[in-house]
Amino acid sequence: MIDLATLLHTFVHHLLWPVIAALLTLTVLVVIDCGVAIGERFGGLNRMLNSATQDVEALARARISRADLAARLGPSLGLMGTLIPLGPGIAAMGAGDFQTLSVAIATAFDTTVLGLAIGLAGYLIGRWRRRAYDRLLASMENEHA
């Protein structure tokens, strides 16, 4: 007979590396998005003044939603990366294996910090983009009026 608790524990344990890989991938994407946002800030948006309003709106929606996704996914993945290693770490503590516990706690804190940093960067980029694209679209409407 299959022990469901063991099956669940095994499944969750195997999620740790995909969660860490997703956090690292999301970190790279947020760094790239920061570069794009800096480019937008220093002239990129001004070059869009002569573009079609629909194109700018579509680009704004896509870029803002990408930043919002990072703001939501980062902390969620960070929390998963926190909780997954704590189960085996606490079990190791019960067995007196403090080395395994310390590795588990270090992994938990590292993923938490990385997830929160991703979330913060995504939030700040999204807020800045909302204001910047609103100003750009208002300027475009004033020009066409």
Tab-separated table of N, CA and C in Angstrom:
chain	number	residue	atom	x	y	z
A	1	MET	N	0.839	-1.187	0.000
A	1	MET	CA	0.000	0.000	0.000
A	1	MET	C	0.884	1.250	0.000
A	2	ILE	N	0.472	2.253	-0.715
A	2	ILE	CA	1.242	3.493	-0.829
A	2	ILE	C	0.944	4.398	0.358
A	3	ASP	N	1.998	4.862	0.995
A	3	ASP	CA	1.857	5.798	2.106
A	3	ASP	C	1.769	7.205	1.514
A	4	LEU	N	0.600	7.824	1.617
A	4	LEU	CA	0.379	9.129	0.991
A	4	LEU	C	1.266	10.219	1.589
A	5	ALA	N	1.534	10.160	2.871
A	5	ALA	CA	2.388	11.163	3.502
A	5	ALA	C	3.807	11.087	2.934
A	6	THR	N	4.320	9.876	2.741
A	6	THR	CA	5.656	9.707	2.171
A	6	THR	C	5.674	10.169	0.722
A	7	LEU	N	4.628	9.847	-0.019
A	7	LEU	CA	4.524	10.274	-1.417
A	7	LEU	C	4.493	11.801	-1.512
A	8	LEU	N	3.705	12.426	-0.658
A	8	LEU	CA	3.618	13.887	-0.646
A	8	LEU	C	4.965	14.505	-0.275
A	9	HIS	N	5.613	13.967	0.743
A	9	HIS	CA	6.908	14.485	1.171
A	9	HIS	C	7.941	14.361	0.052
A	10	THR	N	7.942	13.252	-0.630
A	10	THR	CA	8.887	13.038	-1.730
A	10	THR	C	8.624	14.024	-2.861
A	11	PHE	N	7.354	14.214	-3.202
A	11	PHE	CA	7.000	15.145	-4.264
A	11	PHE	C	7.431	16.568	-3.912
A	12	VAL	N	7.105	17.012	-2.713
A	12	VAL	CA	7.454	18.373	-2.287
A	12	VAL	C	8.965	18.540	-2.215
A	13	HIS	N	9.667	17.523	-1.736
A	13	HIS	CA	11.127	17.594	-1.661
A	13	HIS	C	11.743	17.803	-3.043
A	14	HIS	N	11.164	17.188	-4.059
A	14	HIS	CA	11.685	17.327	-5.420
A	14	HIS	C	11.334	18.672	-6.058
A	15	LEU	N	10.514	19.460	-5.403
A	15	LEU	CA	10.183	20.795	-5.911
A	15	LEU	C	11.263	21.839	-5.592
A	16	LEU	N	12.160	21.545	-4.654
A	16	LEU	CA	13.118	22.564	-4.220
A	16	LEU	C	13.997	23.064	-5.361
A	17	TRP	N	14.602	22.163	-6.124
A	17	TRP	CA	15.492	22.617	-7.186
A	17	TRP	C	14.763	23.352	-8.294
A	18	PRO	N	13.574	22.924	-8.713
A	18	PRO	CA	12.846	23.749	-9.693
A	18	PRO	C	12.486	25.135	-9.156
A	19	VAL	N	12.168	25.223	-7.871
A	19	VAL	CA	11.862	26.526	-7.278
A	19	VAL	C	13.110	27.412	-7.286
A	20	ILE	N	14.249	26.860	-6.918
A	20	ILE	CA	15.498	27.633	-6.923
A	20	ILE	C	15.845	28.047	-8.353
A	21	ALA	N	15.677	27.144	-9.312
A	21	ALA	CA	15.943	27.479	-10.718
A	21	ALA	C	15.006	28.582	-11.199
A	22	ALA	N	13.739	28.519	-10.800
A	22	ALA	CA	12.785	29.559	-11.183
A	22	ALA	C	13.161	30.899	-10.553
A	23	LEU	N	13.598	30.888	-9.299
A	23	LEU	CA	14.040	32.125	-8.645
A	23	LEU	C	15.240	32.731	-9.361
A	24	LEU	N	16.206	31.899	-9.718
A	24	LEU	CA	17.391	32.417	-10.420
A	24	LEU	C	17.027	32.940	-11.804
A	25	THR	N	16.156	32.236	-12.508
A	25	THR	CA	15.701	32.701	-13.821
A	25	THR	C	14.954	34.019	-13.695
A	26	LEU	N	14.087	34.103	-12.716
A	26	LEU	CA	13.326	35.335	-12.494
A	26	LEU	C	14.253	36.483	-12.107
A	27	THR	N	15.319	36.188	-11.374
A	27	THR	CA	16.299	37.216	-11.027
A	27	THR	C	16.943	37.774	-12.287
A	28	VAL	N	17.342	36.906	-13.198
A	28	VAL	CA	17.948	37.360	-14.467
A	28	VAL	C	16.944	38.203	-15.252
A	29	LEU	N	15.696	37.759	-15.319
A	29	LEU	CA	14.690	38.510	-16.061
A	29	LEU	C	14.416	39.879	-15.444
A	30	VAL	N	14.422	39.957	-14.113
A	30	VAL	CA	14.202	41.245	-13.447
A	30	VAL	C	15.388	42.176	-13.679
A	31	VAL	N	16.598	41.645	-13.681
A	31	VAL	CA	17.772	42.476	-13.963
A	31	VAL	C	17.686	43.022	-15.391
A	32	ILE	N	17.288	42.175	-16.336
A	32	ILE	CA	17.114	42.637	-17.715
A	32	ILE	C	16.014	43.695	-17.778
A	33	ASP	N	14.918	43.454	-17.069
A	33	ASP	CA	13.817	44.413	-17.054
A	33	ASP	C	14.242	45.737	-16.421
A	34	CYS	N	15.117	45.691	-15.434
A	34	CYS	CA	15.669	46.933	-14.863
A	34	CYS	C	16.433	47.701	-15.929
A	35	GLY	N	17.213	46.992	-16.730
A	35	GLY	CA	17.943	47.638	-17.814
A	35	GLY	C	17.008	48.261	-18.832
A	36	VAL	N	15.941	47.557	-19.163
A	36	VAL	CA	14.956	48.110	-20.099
A	36	VAL	C	14.300	49.346	-19.501
A	37	ALA	N	13.971	49.293	-18.217
A	37	ALA	CA	13.343	50.442	-17.553
A	37	ALA	C	14.290	51.644	-17.523
A	38	ILE	N	15.562	51.389	-17.299
A	38	ILE	CA	16.536	52.498	-17.328
A	38	ILE	C	16.612	53.087	-18.733
A	39	GLY	N	16.591	52.238	-19.747
A	39	GLY	CA	16.572	52.719	-21.125
A	39	GLY	C	15.323	53.528	-21.424
A	40	GLU	N	14.184	53.090	-20.890
A	40	GLU	CA	12.945	53.855	-21.064
A	40	GLU	C	13.064	55.222	-20.408
A	41	ARG	N	13.662	55.232	-19.234
A	41	ARG	CA	13.794	56.481	-18.474
A	41	ARG	C	14.676	57.489	-19.185
A	42	PHE	N	15.754	57.028	-19.788
A	42	PHE	CA	16.712	57.939	-20.413
A	42	PHE	C	16.540	57.977	-21.926
A	43	GLY	N	15.339	58.266	-22.363
A	43	GLY	CA	15.119	58.534	-23.772
A	43	GLY	C	14.264	57.549	-24.524
A	44	GLY	N	14.114	56.358	-24.031
A	44	GLY	CA	13.360	55.350	-24.764
A	44	GLY	C	11.893	55.710	-24.939
A	45	LEU	N	11.301	56.270	-23.907
A	45	LEU	CA	9.887	56.636	-24.008
A	45	LEU	C	9.682	57.853	-24.907
A	46	ASN	N	10.635	58.780	-24.894
A	46	ASN	CA	10.500	59.967	-25.738
A	46	ASN	C	10.488	59.615	-27.215
A	47	ARG	N	11.181	58.546	-27.578
A	47	ARG	CA	11.202	58.123	-28.976
A	47	ARG	C	9.868	57.549	-29.420
A	48	MET	N	9.008	57.244	-28.469
A	48	MET	CA	7.702	56.672	-28.803
A	48	MET	C	6.631	57.735	-29.033
A	49	LEU	N	6.968	59.010	-28.871
A	49	LEU	CA	5.977	60.072	-29.013
A	49	LEU	C	5.305	60.061	-30.383
A	50	ASN	N	6.010	59.657	-31.414
A	50	ASN	CA	5.447	59.654	-32.765
A	50	ASN	C	4.811	58.319	-33.134
A	51	SER	N	4.787	57.382	-32.208
A	51	SER	CA	4.196	56.068	-32.465
A	51	SER	C	2.682	56.141	-32.331
A	52	ALA	N	2.035	55.106	-32.816
A	52	ALA	CA	0.587	55.019	-32.676
A	52	ALA	C	0.230	54.776	-31.211
A	53	THR	N	-0.824	55.408	-30.765
A	53	THR	CA	-1.256	55.296	-29.371
A	53	THR	C	-1.549	53.846	-28.998
A	54	GLN	N	-2.173	53.096	-29.901
A	54	GLN	CA	-2.509	51.705	-29.620
A	54	GLN	C	-1.242	50.874	-29.408
A	55	ASP	N	-0.200	51.168	-30.189
A	55	ASP	CA	1.056	50.427	-30.038
A	55	ASP	C	1.700	50.706	-28.690
A	56	VAL	N	1.675	51.977	-28.289
A	56	VAL	CA	2.262	52.349	-26.996
A	56	VAL	C	1.462	51.734	-25.854
A	57	GLU	N	0.136	51.754	-25.977
A	57	GLU	CA	-0.699	51.154	-24.942
A	57	GLU	C	-0.438	49.651	-24.821
A	58	ALA	N	-0.311	48.981	-25.947
A	58	ALA	CA	-0.048	47.541	-25.925
A	58	ALA	C	1.317	47.251	-25.302
A	59	LEU	N	2.326	48.037	-25.670
A	59	LEU	CA	3.656	47.864	-25.098
A	59	LEU	C	3.640	48.140	-23.600
A	60	ALA	N	2.932	49.194	-23.197
A	60	ALA	CA	2.839	49.537	-21.772
A	60	ALA	C	2.182	48.410	-20.991
A	61	ARG	N	1.071	47.885	-21.510
A	61	ARG	CA	0.391	46.785	-20.818
A	61	ARG	C	1.307	45.576	-20.664
A	62	ALA	N	2.024	45.245	-21.734
A	62	ALA	CA	2.908	44.078	-21.679
A	62	ALA	C	4.032	44.279	-20.674
A	63	ARG	N	4.652	45.438	-20.698
A	63	ARG	CA	5.786	45.679	-19.797
A	63	ARG	C	5.342	45.818	-18.349
A	64	ILE	N	4.214	46.443	-18.121
A	64	ILE	CA	3.708	46.578	-16.752
A	64	ILE	C	3.276	45.213	-16.213
A	65	SER	N	2.634	44.423	-17.046
A	65	SER	CA	2.207	43.104	-16.569
A	65	SER	C	3.401	42.202	-16.286
A	66	ARG	N	4.482	42.370	-17.045
A	66	ARG	CA	5.698	41.583	-16.778
A	66	ARG	C	6.276	41.962	-15.412
A	67	ALA	N	6.297	43.247	-15.099
A	67	ALA	CA	6.798	43.691	-13.799
A	67	ALA	C	5.870	43.224	-12.669
A	68	ASP	N	4.558	43.281	-12.913
A	68	ASP	CA	3.601	42.813	-11.907
A	68	ASP	C	3.738	41.320	-11.658
A	69	LEU	N	4.004	40.571	-12.711
A	69	LEU	CA	4.196	39.131	-12.559
A	69	LEU	C	5.407	38.837	-11.676
A	70	ALA	N	6.498	39.563	-11.895
A	70	ALA	CA	7.691	39.388	-11.055
A	70	ALA	C	7.386	39.769	-9.604
A	71	ALA	N	6.589	40.833	-9.429
A	71	ALA	CA	6.248	41.272	-8.076
A	71	ALA	C	5.432	40.225	-7.331
A	72	ARG	N	4.667	39.424	-8.059
A	72	ARG	CA	3.858	38.383	-7.414
A	72	ARG	C	4.595	37.050	-7.300
A	73	LEU	N	5.293	36.678	-8.365
A	73	LEU	CA	5.955	35.377	-8.373
A	73	LEU	C	7.158	35.314	-7.435
A	74	GLY	N	7.934	36.393	-7.360
A	74	GLY	CA	9.140	36.382	-6.534
A	74	GLY	C	8.877	35.994	-5.089
A	75	PRO	N	7.998	36.707	-4.400
A	75	PRO	CA	7.718	36.335	-3.008
A	75	PRO	C	7.085	34.951	-2.862
A	76	SER	N	6.246	34.555	-3.819
A	76	SER	CA	5.627	33.231	-3.745
A	76	SER	C	6.675	32.128	-3.863
A	77	LEU	N	7.570	32.277	-4.837
A	77	LEU	CA	8.635	31.289	-4.987
A	77	LEU	C	9.589	31.329	-3.791
A	78	GLY	N	9.840	32.525	-3.270
A	78	GLY	CA	10.690	32.648	-2.086
A	78	GLY	C	10.094	31.934	-0.885
A	79	LEU	N	8.785	32.046	-0.733
A	79	LEU	CA	8.117	31.344	0.372
A	79	LEU	C	8.194	29.831	0.177
A	80	MET	N	7.992	29.383	-1.056
A	80	MET	CA	8.123	27.937	-1.310
A	80	MET	C	9.543	27.474	-0.998
A	81	GLY	N	10.530	28.274	-1.414
A	81	GLY	CA	11.923	27.924	-1.144
A	81	GLY	C	12.262	27.991	0.338
A	82	THR	N	11.448	28.694	1.097
A	82	THR	CA	11.640	28.744	2.550
A	82	THR	C	11.068	27.501	3.212
A	83	LEU	N	9.871	27.160	2.832
A	83	LEU	CA	9.172	26.083	3.528
A	83	LEU	C	9.646	24.685	3.142
A	84	ILE	N	10.022	24.498	1.883
A	84	ILE	CA	10.407	23.156	1.430
A	84	ILE	C	11.592	22.597	2.223
A	85	PRO	N	12.696	23.333	2.410
A	85	PRO	CA	13.819	22.732	3.140
A	85	PRO	C	13.618	22.682	4.656
A	86	LEU	N	12.662	23.433	5.173
A	86	LEU	CA	12.480	23.432	6.624
A	86	LEU	C	11.941	22.104	7.151
A	87	GLY	N	11.133	21.408	6.357
A	87	GLY	CA	10.622	20.098	6.801
A	87	GLY	C	11.746	19.117	7.085
A	88	PRO	N	12.608	18.853	6.099
A	88	PRO	CA	13.739	17.966	6.373
A	88	PRO	C	14.694	18.536	7.428
A	89	GLY	N	14.818	19.863	7.489
A	89	GLY	CA	15.704	20.472	8.495
A	89	GLY	C	15.215	20.225	9.901
A	90	ILE	N	13.915	20.351	10.100
A	90	ILE	CA	13.353	20.098	11.425
A	90	ILE	C	13.452	18.617	11.776
A	91	ALA	N	13.234	17.760	10.776
A	91	ALA	CA	13.389	16.317	11.018
A	91	ALA	C	14.837	15.994	11.376
A	92	ALA	N	15.794	16.662	10.723
A	92	ALA	CA	17.208	16.438	11.034
A	92	ALA	C	17.534	16.920	12.443
A	93	MET	N	16.924	18.012	12.854
A	93	MET	CA	17.153	18.515	14.208
A	93	MET	C	16.670	17.488	15.234
A	94	GLY	N	15.536	16.867	14.954
A	94	GLY	CA	15.018	15.838	15.855
A	94	GLY	C	15.957	14.655	15.972
A	95	ALA	N	16.728	14.409	14.909
A	95	ALA	CA	17.688	13.293	14.930
A	95	ALA	C	19.059	13.740	15.420
A	96	GLY	N	19.189	15.036	15.750
A	96	GLY	CA	20.470	15.541	16.247
A	96	GLY	C	21.454	15.933	15.155
A	97	ASP	N	21.001	16.000	13.926
A	97	ASP	CA	21.867	16.352	12.794
A	97	ASP	C	21.780	17.859	12.560
A	98	PHE	N	22.591	18.613	13.274
A	98	PHE	CA	22.519	20.063	13.178
A	98	PHE	C	23.183	20.614	11.915
A	99	GLN	N	24.045	19.845	11.286
A	99	GLN	CA	24.644	20.253	10.013
A	99	GLN	C	23.563	20.358	8.927
A	100	THR	N	22.724	19.342	8.831
A	100	THR	CA	21.628	19.357	7.856
A	100	THR	C	20.646	20.472	8.181
A	101	LEU	N	20.384	20.677	9.457
A	101	LEU	CA	19.499	21.767	9.865
A	101	LEU	C	20.059	23.114	9.448
A	102	SER	N	21.352	23.326	9.643
A	102	SER	CA	21.931	24.628	9.294
A	102	SER	C	21.897	24.868	7.787
A	103	VAL	N	22.119	23.830	6.984
A	103	VAL	CA	22.030	23.976	5.522
A	103	VAL	C	20.597	24.299	5.121
A	104	ALA	N	19.641	23.626	5.742
A	104	ALA	CA	18.234	23.864	5.422
A	104	ALA	C	17.817	25.283	5.775
A	105	ILE	N	18.254	25.762	6.922
A	105	ILE	CA	17.894	27.117	7.337
A	105	ILE	C	18.565	28.154	6.431
A	106	ALA	N	19.817	27.918	6.057
A	106	ALA	CA	20.505	28.845	5.152
A	106	ALA	C	19.791	28.903	3.805
A	107	THR	N	19.402	27.760	3.281
A	107	THR	CA	18.658	27.728	2.017
A	107	THR	C	17.329	28.457	2.164
A	108	ALA	N	16.659	28.238	3.275
A	108	ALA	CA	15.370	28.880	3.510
A	108	ALA	C	15.517	30.405	3.529
A	109	PHE	N	16.492	30.907	4.255
A	109	PHE	CA	16.668	32.355	4.320
A	109	PHE	C	17.124	32.938	2.984
A	110	ASP	N	18.000	32.239	2.290
A	110	ASP	CA	18.478	32.737	0.994
A	110	ASP	C	17.341	32.860	-0.015
A	111	THR	N	16.487	31.848	-0.081
A	111	THR	CA	15.389	31.915	-1.033
A	111	THR	C	14.363	32.971	-0.634
A	112	THR	N	14.191	33.166	0.661
A	112	THR	CA	13.281	34.213	1.119
A	112	THR	C	13.774	35.583	0.680
A	113	VAL	N	15.039	35.860	0.935
A	113	VAL	CA	15.607	37.166	0.583
A	113	VAL	C	15.560	37.379	-0.928
A	114	LEU	N	15.931	36.371	-1.696
A	114	LEU	CA	15.912	36.504	-3.149
A	114	LEU	C	14.498	36.736	-3.664
A	115	GLY	N	13.536	35.998	-3.143
A	115	GLY	CA	12.144	36.182	-3.553
A	115	GLY	C	11.616	37.566	-3.217
A	116	LEU	N	11.958	38.069	-2.031
A	116	LEU	CA	11.520	39.417	-1.654
A	116	LEU	C	12.201	40.489	-2.500
A	117	ALA	N	13.472	40.300	-2.820
A	117	ALA	CA	14.177	41.260	-3.669
A	117	ALA	C	13.561	41.299	-5.064
A	118	ILE	N	13.221	40.146	-5.604
A	118	ILE	CA	12.564	40.093	-6.910
A	118	ILE	C	11.216	40.803	-6.842
A	119	GLY	N	10.458	40.533	-5.798
A	119	GLY	CA	9.154	41.170	-5.639
A	119	GLY	C	9.263	42.674	-5.517
A	120	LEU	N	10.225	43.142	-4.745
A	120	LEU	CA	10.415	44.575	-4.580
A	120	LEU	C	10.812	45.237	-5.899
A	121	ALA	N	11.739	44.622	-6.613
A	121	ALA	CA	12.160	45.181	-7.901
A	121	ALA	C	10.989	45.207	-8.883
A	122	GLY	N	10.233	44.132	-8.943
A	122	GLY	CA	9.073	44.100	-9.835
A	122	GLY	C	8.047	45.150	-9.473
A	123	TYR	N	7.808	45.329	-8.182
A	123	TYR	CA	6.849	46.350	-7.731
A	123	TYR	C	7.318	47.746	-8.114
A	124	LEU	N	8.590	48.052	-7.844
A	124	LEU	CA	9.100	49.392	-8.143
A	124	LEU	C	9.118	49.673	-9.646
A	125	ILE	N	9.521	48.688	-10.437
A	125	ILE	CA	9.519	48.870	-11.889
A	125	ILE	C	8.085	49.085	-12.386
A	126	GLY	N	7.148	48.300	-11.881
A	126	GLY	CA	5.752	48.438	-12.289
A	126	GLY	C	5.177	49.795	-11.934
A	127	ARG	N	5.461	50.269	-10.725
A	127	ARG	CA	4.960	51.597	-10.314
A	127	ARG	C	5.551	52.700	-11.190
A	128	TRP	N	6.854	52.625	-11.433
A	128	TRP	CA	7.485	53.648	-12.259
A	128	TRP	C	6.902	53.618	-13.668
A	129	ARG	N	6.738	52.427	-14.215
A	129	ARG	CA	6.214	52.316	-15.583
A	129	ARG	C	4.790	52.836	-15.685
A	130	ARG	N	3.966	52.585	-14.689
A	130	ARG	CA	2.592	53.103	-14.739
A	130	ARG	C	2.605	54.623	-14.862
A	131	ARG	N	3.406	55.261	-14.041
A	131	ARG	CA	3.479	56.727	-14.102
A	131	ARG	C	4.081	57.200	-15.419
A	132	ALA	N	5.162	56.580	-15.851
A	132	ALA	CA	5.857	57.014	-17.065
A	132	ALA	C	4.978	56.844	-18.298
A	133	TYR	N	4.323	55.703	-18.420
A	133	TYR	CA	3.473	55.486	-19.593
A	133	TYR	C	2.215	56.342	-19.537
A	134	ASP	N	1.681	56.604	-18.335
A	134	ASP	CA	0.540	57.523	-18.222
A	134	ASP	C	0.931	58.913	-18.710
A	135	ARG	N	2.113	59.383	-18.305
A	135	ARG	CA	2.581	60.701	-18.773
A	135	ARG	C	2.795	60.707	-20.278
A	136	LEU	N	3.389	59.637	-20.794
A	136	LEU	CA	3.632	59.553	-22.229
A	136	LEU	C	2.321	59.567	-23.012
A	137	LEU	N	1.359	58.775	-22.581
A	137	LEU	CA	0.077	58.726	-23.285
A	137	LEU	C	-0.664	60.057	-23.179
A	138	ALA	N	-0.567	60.729	-22.027
A	138	ALA	CA	-1.187	62.051	-21.895
A	138	ALA	C	-0.519	63.047	-22.834
A	139	SER	N	0.796	62.983	-22.956
A	139	SER	CA	1.515	63.873	-23.887
A	139	SER	C	1.100	63.593	-25.323
A	140	MET	N	0.961	62.314	-25.650
A	140	MET	CA	0.548	61.952	-27.003
A	140	MET	C	-0.854	62.451	-27.304
A	141	GLU	N	-1.758	62.354	-26.334
A	141	GLU	CA	-3.131	62.840	-26.522
A	141	GLU	C	-3.153	64.364	-26.668
A	142	ASN	N	-2.333	65.053	-25.877
A	142	ASN	CA	-2.267	66.513	-25.990
A	142	ASN	C	-1.708	66.953	-27.324
A	143	GLU	N	-0.748	66.214	-27.861
A	143	GLU	CA	-0.156	66.528	-29.149
A	143	GLU	C	-1.152	66.359	-30.281
A	144	HIS	N	-1.960	65.299	-30.180
A	144	HIS	CA	-2.917	65.000	-31.241
A	144	HIS	C	-4.179	65.861	-31.136
A	145	ALA	N	-4.388	66.482	-29.992
A	145	ALA	CA	-5.605	67.311	-29.810
A	145	ALA	C	-5.435	68.715	-30.324
